[in-house]
Coordinates of C-alpha atoms in Angstrom, one line a residue:
Chain A
M1 CA -15.5 -8.3 -43.9
T2 CA -12.3 -10.5 -44.6
T3 CA -11.2 -13.2 -42.0
S4 CA -7.4 -12.9 -42.5
T5 CA -4.8 -15.4 -40.3
V6 CA -2.7 -13.4 -37.7
T7 CA 0.9 -14.7 -38.3
P8 CA 3.1 -14.8 -35.4
E9 CA 5.0 -12.1 -36.9
I10 CA 2.0 -9.6 -36.8
V11 CA 1.5 -11.0 -32.9
A12 CA 5.4 -9.7 -32.3
F13 CA 4.7 -6.7 -34.4
A14 CA 1.8 -5.4 -32.3
Q15 CA 3.5 -6.4 -29.0
G16 CA 6.2 -4.5 -30.2
V17 CA 3.8 -1.4 -30.8
R18 CA 2.4 -1.8 -27.5
A19 CA 5.9 -2.0 -26.0
A20 CA 7.1 1.2 -27.4
L21 CA 3.6 3.0 -26.1
A22 CA 4.2 1.2 -22.7
D23 CA 4.7 5.0 -21.2
L24 CA 1.2 5.2 -21.8
P25 CA -1.7 4.4 -19.3
A26 CA -2.5 0.8 -20.2
E27 CA -6.1 1.5 -20.7
E28 CA -4.9 4.1 -23.4
V29 CA -2.7 1.6 -24.9
D30 CA -5.5 -0.8 -24.8
D31 CA -7.9 1.4 -26.5
L32 CA -5.2 2.5 -29.1
T33 CA -4.2 -0.8 -30.1
E34 CA -7.3 -2.8 -30.1
G35 CA -8.1 -4.5 -33.3
L36 CA -4.6 -3.7 -34.6
E37 CA -3.8 -7.3 -35.1
A38 CA -7.3 -7.8 -37.4
D39 CA -6.1 -4.7 -39.2
L40 CA -2.7 -5.8 -40.1
A41 CA -3.6 -9.4 -40.9
E42 CA -6.1 -7.9 -43.3
A43 CA -3.6 -5.3 -44.8
Y44 CA -0.9 -8.0 -45.4
A45 CA -3.5 -10.5 -46.6
E46 CA -4.4 -8.2 -49.3
D47 CA -0.7 -7.4 -50.4
L48 CA 1.7 -10.2 -49.5
Q49 CA 4.7 -8.1 -50.9
R50 CA 4.2 -5.3 -48.0
E51 CA 7.1 -5.6 -45.0
L52 CA 6.2 -5.1 -41.4
P53 CA 7.5 -1.5 -40.6
D54 CA 9.5 -1.1 -37.5
P55 CA 7.2 -1.2 -34.2
A56 CA 8.6 1.9 -32.6
A57 CA 8.6 4.2 -35.8
Y58 CA 4.7 2.6 -36.1
A59 CA 3.8 3.6 -32.8
T60 CA 5.1 7.1 -33.1
E61 CA 3.1 7.8 -36.0
L62 CA 0.0 6.0 -34.2
R63 CA 1.0 8.3 -31.2
A64 CA 1.3 11.3 -33.2
A65 CA -1.9 11.1 -35.0
A66 CA -3.9 10.2 -31.9
G67 CA -2.8 13.5 -30.6
L68 CA -0.6 11.8 -27.5
P69 CA 2.4 13.5 -26.1
V70 CA 5.7 12.1 -27.9
R71 CA 7.5 9.8 -25.7
T72 CA 8.7 12.8 -23.1
K73 CA 11.8 14.2 -23.8
P74 CA 14.6 14.6 -20.9
K75 CA 14.4 17.8 -19.0
S76 CA 17.1 19.4 -17.5
G77 CA 18.3 18.2 -14.1
V78 CA 19.7 15.1 -13.1
L79 CA 16.9 13.3 -11.8
S80 CA 14.6 14.0 -14.4
S81 CA 17.1 12.8 -17.0
L82 CA 17.8 9.7 -14.8
T83 CA 14.2 8.8 -14.6
Q84 CA 14.0 9.5 -18.5
G85 CA 16.8 7.1 -19.1
W86 CA 15.2 4.6 -16.9
H87 CA 11.8 4.9 -19.0
D88 CA 13.8 4.6 -22.3
T89 CA 15.9 1.5 -21.3
R90 CA 12.7 -0.1 -20.1
A91 CA 11.1 0.5 -23.3
D92 CA 13.7 -0.5 -25.4
L93 CA 14.1 -3.6 -23.5
K94 CA 10.5 -4.3 -24.0
V95 CA 10.7 -4.1 -27.7
A96 CA 14.1 -6.0 -27.9
I97 CA 12.3 -8.8 -25.6
R98 CA 9.0 -8.7 -28.2
R99 CA 11.7 -9.5 -30.9
N100 CA 12.5 -12.9 -29.2
P101 CA 9.9 -15.2 -28.9
A102 CA 11.3 -17.2 -26.1
L103 CA 11.6 -14.4 -23.9
A104 CA 8.5 -13.2 -24.8
S105 CA 7.0 -16.3 -23.5
V106 CA 8.9 -15.9 -20.5
V107 CA 8.0 -12.4 -19.9
D108 CA 4.1 -13.0 -20.8
F109 CA 4.4 -15.9 -18.3
L110 CA 5.8 -13.8 -15.5
G111 CA 3.2 -11.1 -16.6
E112 CA 0.3 -13.5 -15.7
L113 CA 1.9 -13.8 -12.0
R114 CA 1.4 -10.1 -11.6
P115 CA -1.7 -10.3 -9.6
A116 CA 0.1 -12.4 -6.7
W117 CA 3.0 -9.9 -6.6
W118 CA 0.6 -7.1 -5.8
I119 CA -0.9 -9.1 -3.2
V120 CA 2.7 -9.8 -2.1
R121 CA 3.8 -6.1 -2.1
A122 CA 0.5 -4.8 -0.1
W123 CA 1.5 -7.6 2.5
L124 CA 5.3 -6.2 2.8
A125 CA 4.1 -2.8 2.9
A126 CA 1.5 -3.6 5.8
W127 CA 4.0 -6.0 7.6
L128 CA 6.6 -3.5 7.6
V129 CA 4.6 -0.6 8.9
A130 CA 3.0 -3.1 11.5
S131 CA 6.5 -4.2 12.6
F132 CA 7.4 -0.4 12.9
F133 CA 4.6 0.0 16.0
G134 CA 5.9 -3.5 16.8
N135 CA 2.5 -5.2 16.0
E136 CA 3.9 -7.9 13.1
R137 CA 3.7 -11.7 14.2
G138 CA 5.9 -13.7 12.3
Y139 CA 4.4 -13.6 8.8
G140 CA 1.4 -12.0 10.0
M141 CA 0.4 -8.9 12.1
A142 CA -1.3 -8.2 15.3
G143 CA -5.6 -8.2 14.6
T144 CA -6.5 -4.7 13.3
W145 CA -3.5 -4.7 11.0
W146 CA -5.0 -7.1 8.7
F147 CA -7.6 -4.5 8.0
V148 CA -4.6 -2.2 7.1
F149 CA -3.2 -5.3 4.9
V150 CA -6.8 -5.3 2.9
A151 CA -6.6 -1.6 2.2
F152 CA -2.9 -2.0 1.2
A153 CA -4.1 -4.6 -1.1
V154 CA -7.0 -2.9 -2.6
I155 CA -4.7 0.2 -3.6
S156 CA -2.1 -2.3 -4.9
V157 CA -4.2 -4.0 -7.2
Q158 CA -6.0 -1.1 -8.5
W159 CA -2.4 0.4 -9.3
G160 CA -1.5 -2.9 -10.8
R161 CA -4.5 -2.5 -13.1
G162 CA -3.5 0.8 -14.3
R163 CA -6.6 2.3 -12.2
W164 CA -6.2 5.5 -10.0
H165 CA -3.5 6.8 -12.1
G166 CA -2.5 10.2 -11.0
P167 CA 0.4 12.1 -12.3
A168 CA 2.5 11.1 -9.8
V169 CA 1.4 7.3 -9.4
P170 CA 3.7 5.4 -11.7
A171 CA 6.6 7.1 -10.1
L172 CA 5.4 5.9 -6.7
I173 CA 4.9 2.7 -7.5
A174 CA 8.4 2.2 -9.4
V175 CA 9.8 3.4 -6.0
G176 CA 7.3 1.4 -4.1
N177 CA 8.3 -1.8 -6.2
V178 CA 11.9 -1.4 -5.7
I179 CA 11.5 -1.0 -2.3
A180 CA 9.3 -4.4 -1.9
V181 CA 12.0 -6.0 -3.8
V182 CA 14.8 -4.8 -1.7
A183 CA 12.6 -5.5 1.3
F184 CA 11.3 -8.8 0.8
L185 CA 14.3 -11.2 1.5
P186 CA 15.1 -9.2 4.8
V187 CA 11.3 -9.3 6.1
M188 CA 10.9 -13.2 5.0
A189 CA 14.1 -14.0 7.1
A190 CA 13.0 -11.8 10.1
A191 CA 9.2 -12.8 9.6
D192 CA 10.4 -16.3 10.0
D193 CA 12.4 -15.5 12.9
P194 CA 10.5 -17.1 16.0
R195 CA 11.8 -15.0 18.2
S196 CA 10.6 -11.6 16.3
S197 CA 8.2 -10.1 18.1
A198 CA 7.6 -6.7 20.0
G199 CA 10.4 -7.3 22.4
D200 CA 12.9 -7.2 19.3
F201 CA 13.6 -3.5 20.0
D202 CA 14.0 -3.8 23.8
R203 CA 16.4 -6.6 23.6
G204 CA 18.4 -5.1 20.8
F205 CA 18.8 -2.1 23.0
A206 CA 19.8 -4.1 25.9
S207 CA 22.5 -5.9 23.7
G208 CA 23.7 -2.4 22.3
V209 CA 23.9 -1.2 26.0
D210 CA 26.0 -4.0 27.0
A211 CA 28.2 -4.0 24.0
T212 CA 29.2 -0.1 25.0
V213 CA 29.5 -0.3 28.5
S214 CA 31.2 -3.6 29.5
D215 CA 33.4 -3.6 26.6
T216 CA 34.5 -6.9 27.8
P217 CA 35.5 -9.8 25.4
A218 CA 33.9 -13.0 25.9
E219 CA 37.1 -14.6 26.4
G220 CA 39.1 -12.9 29.5
L221 CA 42.2 -14.0 31.0
S222 CA 43.5 -17.3 30.9
F223 CA 46.4 -19.5 32.6
N224 CA 47.5 -22.9 31.4
G225 CA 44.2 -23.8 29.7
H226 CA 41.8 -22.4 32.2
L227 CA 40.0 -19.4 32.7
V228 CA 41.5 -16.9 35.4
E229 CA 38.2 -15.8 37.9
N230 CA 40.0 -13.3 39.6
I231 CA 43.5 -12.2 40.5
Y232 CA 45.1 -11.4 44.1
A233 CA 48.1 -9.5 44.6
Y234 CA 50.7 -8.9 47.2
D235 CA 52.9 -6.0 48.1
A236 CA 56.7 -6.5 48.4
Q237 CA 56.0 -7.3 52.1
G238 CA 54.0 -9.9 51.2
K239 CA 50.8 -8.2 52.2
P240 CA 47.2 -8.7 50.1
L241 CA 46.4 -5.4 47.9
K242 CA 43.5 -4.2 47.4
N243 CA 42.1 -2.4 44.3
V244 CA 45.2 -3.2 42.1
Q245 CA 44.5 -2.0 38.6
L246 CA 45.9 -4.1 36.0
F247 CA 46.6 -3.2 32.3
D248 CA 48.6 -4.7 29.4
V249 CA 51.5 -2.9 27.5
N250 CA 48.9 -1.5 25.1
G251 CA 47.2 0.0 28.2
K252 CA 44.0 -2.2 27.5
P253 CA 42.4 -3.2 30.6
L254 CA 43.4 -6.9 31.9
V255 CA 39.9 -8.3 32.7
T256 CA 39.1 -12.0 33.4
N257 CA 36.8 -14.2 31.8
R258 CA 33.1 -13.0 32.4
G259 CA 31.4 -16.0 31.0
G260 CA 28.0 -15.2 31.7
D261 CA 25.7 -18.1 32.5
A262 CA 28.6 -20.4 32.0
S263 CA 30.5 -18.9 34.9
P264 CA 29.9 -19.6 38.7
L265 CA 30.9 -15.9 39.6
T266 CA 29.8 -12.8 38.3
P267 CA 32.0 -10.1 39.2
S268 CA 30.7 -6.3 40.1
A269 CA 32.3 -3.2 38.5
A270 CA 34.6 -0.9 40.4
R271 CA 33.6 2.7 39.9
L272 CA 36.4 4.9 39.0
E273 CA 36.8 8.6 39.7
T274 CA 35.6 9.6 36.1
G275 CA 32.6 7.8 36.8
S276 CA 32.9 4.8 34.7
D277 CA 33.0 1.1 35.6
A278 CA 35.9 -1.0 35.4
Y279 CA 36.4 -4.3 35.8
N280 CA 40.1 -4.5 35.9
V281 CA 40.4 -3.7 39.3
Y282 CA 41.9 -6.9 41.8
P283 CA 40.7 -8.7 43.6
L284 CA 37.3 -8.2 41.8
K285 CA 34.1 -8.5 43.8
V286 CA 32.3 -11.2 42.6
T287 CA 28.8 -13.0 43.8
E288 CA 28.5 -16.5 43.4
M289 CA 25.5 -17.6 40.9
M290 CA 23.3 -20.5 40.9
W291 CA 20.9 -22.0 38.4
D292 CA 17.6 -22.1 40.6
E293 CA 14.7 -24.7 40.1
N294 CA 13.2 -23.0 37.5
G295 CA 16.1 -22.5 35.6
N296 CA 16.9 -19.3 35.9
Y297 CA 20.6 -17.7 36.9
V298 CA 20.4 -16.1 40.2
P299 CA 22.9 -15.1 43.1
D300 CA 23.6 -18.0 45.1
P301 CA 21.1 -17.2 48.2
S302 CA 23.3 -19.4 50.7
P303 CA 26.8 -19.5 49.0
D304 CA 29.6 -21.6 50.9
P305 CA 31.0 -19.1 53.6
R306 CA 34.5 -20.4 53.2
K307 CA 34.7 -20.1 49.4
T308 CA 33.0 -16.6 50.0
R309 CA 36.3 -15.6 52.4
A310 CA 38.4 -17.1 50.0
L311 CA 37.2 -15.4 47.1
E312 CA 37.2 -12.0 49.2
N313 CA 40.8 -12.4 51.1
G314 CA 42.4 -14.4 48.2
P315 CA 43.9 -17.4 48.9
F316 CA 46.6 -16.5 51.1
L317 CA 46.4 -14.0 54.2
K318 CA 50.2 -13.1 53.8
V319 CA 52.8 -14.3 51.2
P320 CA 56.8 -14.2 51.4
A321 CA 58.0 -10.7 51.1
V322 CA 60.0 -10.2 48.4
D323 CA 64.1 -9.8 48.9
V324 CA 64.6 -6.2 47.7
P325 CA 67.8 -5.2 47.2
K326 CA 68.8 -2.6 49.7
K327 CA 69.7 0.7 47.4
V328 CA 66.4 0.4 45.5
A329 CA 64.6 0.1 49.3
K330 CA 66.3 3.0 50.4
S331 CA 65.4 5.2 47.6
N332 CA 61.7 3.9 48.0
E333 CA 61.6 5.0 52.0
Chain B
M1 CA 5.8 20.0 -51.7
D2 CA 5.2 16.6 -50.3
A3 CA 1.3 15.7 -50.3
T4 CA 1.8 13.8 -47.3
Q5 CA 2.5 16.8 -45.2
L6 CA -0.8 18.4 -46.7
L7 CA -2.8 15.5 -45.9
K8 CA -1.7 15.7 -42.1
G9 CA -3.9 18.7 -41.8
V10 CA -6.7 17.5 -43.3
L11 CA -6.9 13.7 -42.3
D12 CA -9.6 14.6 -39.4
V13 CA -12.0 15.7 -42.1
A14 CA -11.1 13.1 -44.7
V15 CA -11.8 10.3 -42.2
L16 CA -15.0 11.9 -40.9
A17 CA -16.1 11.9 -44.4
V18 CA -15.6 8.1 -45.3
V19 CA -17.1 7.1 -42.1
E20 CA -20.3 9.4 -42.8
D21 CA -22.2 6.8 -44.3
E22 CA -21.2 3.8 -43.0
D23 CA -19.3 2.4 -39.8
G24 CA -15.5 1.2 -40.5
Y25 CA -12.6 -0.5 -38.4
G26 CA -9.1 0.4 -38.9
Y27 CA -8.0 -0.9 -41.7
D28 CA -11.6 -0.3 -43.5
V29 CA -11.0 3.3 -43.6
V30 CA -7.5 3.1 -44.7
R31 CA -9.2 1.1 -47.8
R32 CA -11.8 3.9 -48.3
L33 CA -9.3 6.6 -48.1
R34 CA -6.8 5.1 -50.6
A35 CA -9.8 3.8 -52.9
A36 CA -10.6 8.0 -52.8
G37 CA -7.0 8.4 -53.9
L38 CA -5.0 9.1 -51.1
E39 CA -2.6 6.4 -51.6
E40 CA 0.1 7.6 -49.5
V41 CA -2.0 7.6 -46.4
G42 CA -0.2 5.6 -43.3
D43 CA -2.2 3.1 -41.4
A44 CA -0.8 4.1 -38.1
S45 CA -2.0 7.6 -38.9
V46 CA -5.4 6.8 -39.7
Y47 CA -6.1 4.7 -36.6
G48 CA -4.3 7.2 -34.3
T49 CA -7.0 9.7 -35.8
L50 CA -9.9 7.4 -35.3
R51 CA -8.7 7.5 -31.8
R52 CA -8.3 11.0 -31.6
L53 CA -11.8 11.7 -32.9
Y54 CA -13.0 9.0 -30.8
T55 CA -11.5 11.0 -27.7
A56 CA -12.8 14.0 -29.0
G57 CA -16.5 12.6 -28.8
A58 CA -17.0 13.3 -32.8
L59 CA -17.1 9.3 -33.1
T60 CA -18.5 6.2 -31.5
S61 CA -16.9 3.2 -31.0
Y62 CA -17.9 -0.9 -30.3
V63 CA -16.2 -4.0 -30.6
V64 CA -17.4 -7.1 -32.9
P65 CA -15.8 -10.2 -31.6
S66 CA -14.7 -12.6 -34.4
E67 CA -15.1 -16.5 -34.2
E68 CA -11.6 -16.9 -35.8
G69 CA -9.5 -14.2 -35.3
P70 CA -9.0 -10.9 -33.4
H71 CA -11.9 -8.7 -32.9
R72 CA -12.3 -5.5 -34.9
K73 CA -12.7 -2.3 -33.5
Y74 CA -15.6 -0.2 -35.4
Y75 CA -15.8 3.2 -35.4
G76 CA -19.2 5.2 -36.5
I77 CA -20.0 9.0 -36.6
N78 CA -22.5 10.8 -34.0
A79 CA -23.9 14.1 -34.1
Q80 CA -20.9 15.9 -32.7
G81 CA -18.9 14.4 -35.6
R82 CA -21.3 15.4 -38.5
A83 CA -21.5 19.0 -36.7
M84 CA -17.5 18.7 -36.8
L85 CA -17.6 17.7 -40.4
D86 CA -19.7 20.1 -41.5
L87 CA -17.6 22.9 -40.3
Q88 CA -14.4 21.5 -41.4
R89 CA -16.2 21.0 -44.8
K90 CA -16.8 24.8 -44.9
V91 CA -13.4 25.5 -43.7
W92 CA -12.0 23.3 -46.1
T93 CA -14.3 24.9 -49.0
E94 CA -12.9 28.3 -48.7
F95 CA -9.4 27.8 -47.8
S96 CA -9.3 25.5 -51.1
T97 CA -11.0 28.5 -53.0
T98 CA -8.9 31.0 -51.8
M99 CA -5.4 28.7 -52.6
N100 CA -7.1 27.9 -56.1
N101 CA -7.1 31.6 -56.7
L102 CA -3.9 32.5 -55.1
L103 CA -2.4 29.9 -57.1
T104 CA -4.1 30.2 -60.5
S105 CA -3.6 34.2 -60.2
S106 CA 0.1 33.8 -59.3
T107 CA 0.8 31.9 -62.4
Q108 CA -0.7 34.5 -64.7
P109 CA 2.2 36.4 -65.8
G110 CA 2.3 39.9 -65.2
E111 CA -0.4 39.8 -62.7
A112 CA 1.9 39.3 -59.8
A113 CA 2.1 42.7 -57.7

């Protein structure tokens, strides 16, 4: 047997052939092309005039002689033609990459990292499933979920190595990889969030309820740069009014600032006949709030009685009556 | 008529025949076929045929590592391959006899029906 040099052209050619066979299982491709470089090197050492043929045409001949299916032709239907288009593009891309040595070496390097990706995608899948059940813990998972991760890792690696290839598996892997790539960044971000825990759902639900029910902007009415805490209305005779509903010209309820923790007051909603709560009914019933020794924001157990009275009754018991022109006053009677 | 077209149908038996006495690796088999007069045989066709015969159980296969270059994959015939070769020899002999007769007789003027 002759020992011959394998030139870079031959290596590139062999890689091109393998790329054109890429739709076949990895094992099949290996068996089919094992020794290809040696055979080519010998053939071209014997006849230096020979030119390397087109790798794709060579692969087609190899495939036909081996009795393997020709690269699947598009079937009818949008989905299958899309899949076919994707397969063709991918195979063409591979052939193109193999023709460019720099690109080929980058791709080869990335290829060496594939086992790491197999583990990462298994972790991603386990994390997503665990978080669905509220069992993720930062980057990790609650105790027994690590067994799920190990199971996923075994499946992922076996798929990656081209074992366990059923008819639908390549498509499954493709879909799974796409999901994994898309989910990777959001999951990393969520896992990195120290608040992320089983309480996420409850918190999200509560904030959603807040947003729907209270429909109150963080900033409410202000006057001369100060936030308005309450509004006291007096009638034409100067007597205080209760339960006055205020709106702006667009029909939006006029609400005071309910700045949450920053405000010393928490208003209670008035109930409308429709059954919904309203915060634009003045004077607002308010609860005086305070910070207790544990740093919790709680209703003040012993509010200043004078301030409570003032809040309830308004700044004045009575204000001067409005001097209404007689005509109008009559028609009001 | 194109000889390469004819070759497709008989490549199996041709490959079996050239590995019958001695195991061979891919290009070795190509060389033996060409030396036997099948000049037009394509490398890839031979490699693919070897692979298919191996998958069909007619050949054994083993890899011989090389210190200097890439390793070579050798193929050898087994009992099933010999049986296949014997059968195909008979088929070929009968077929070629028939074809010879047909072609020879049809060239005789006046004898064509």
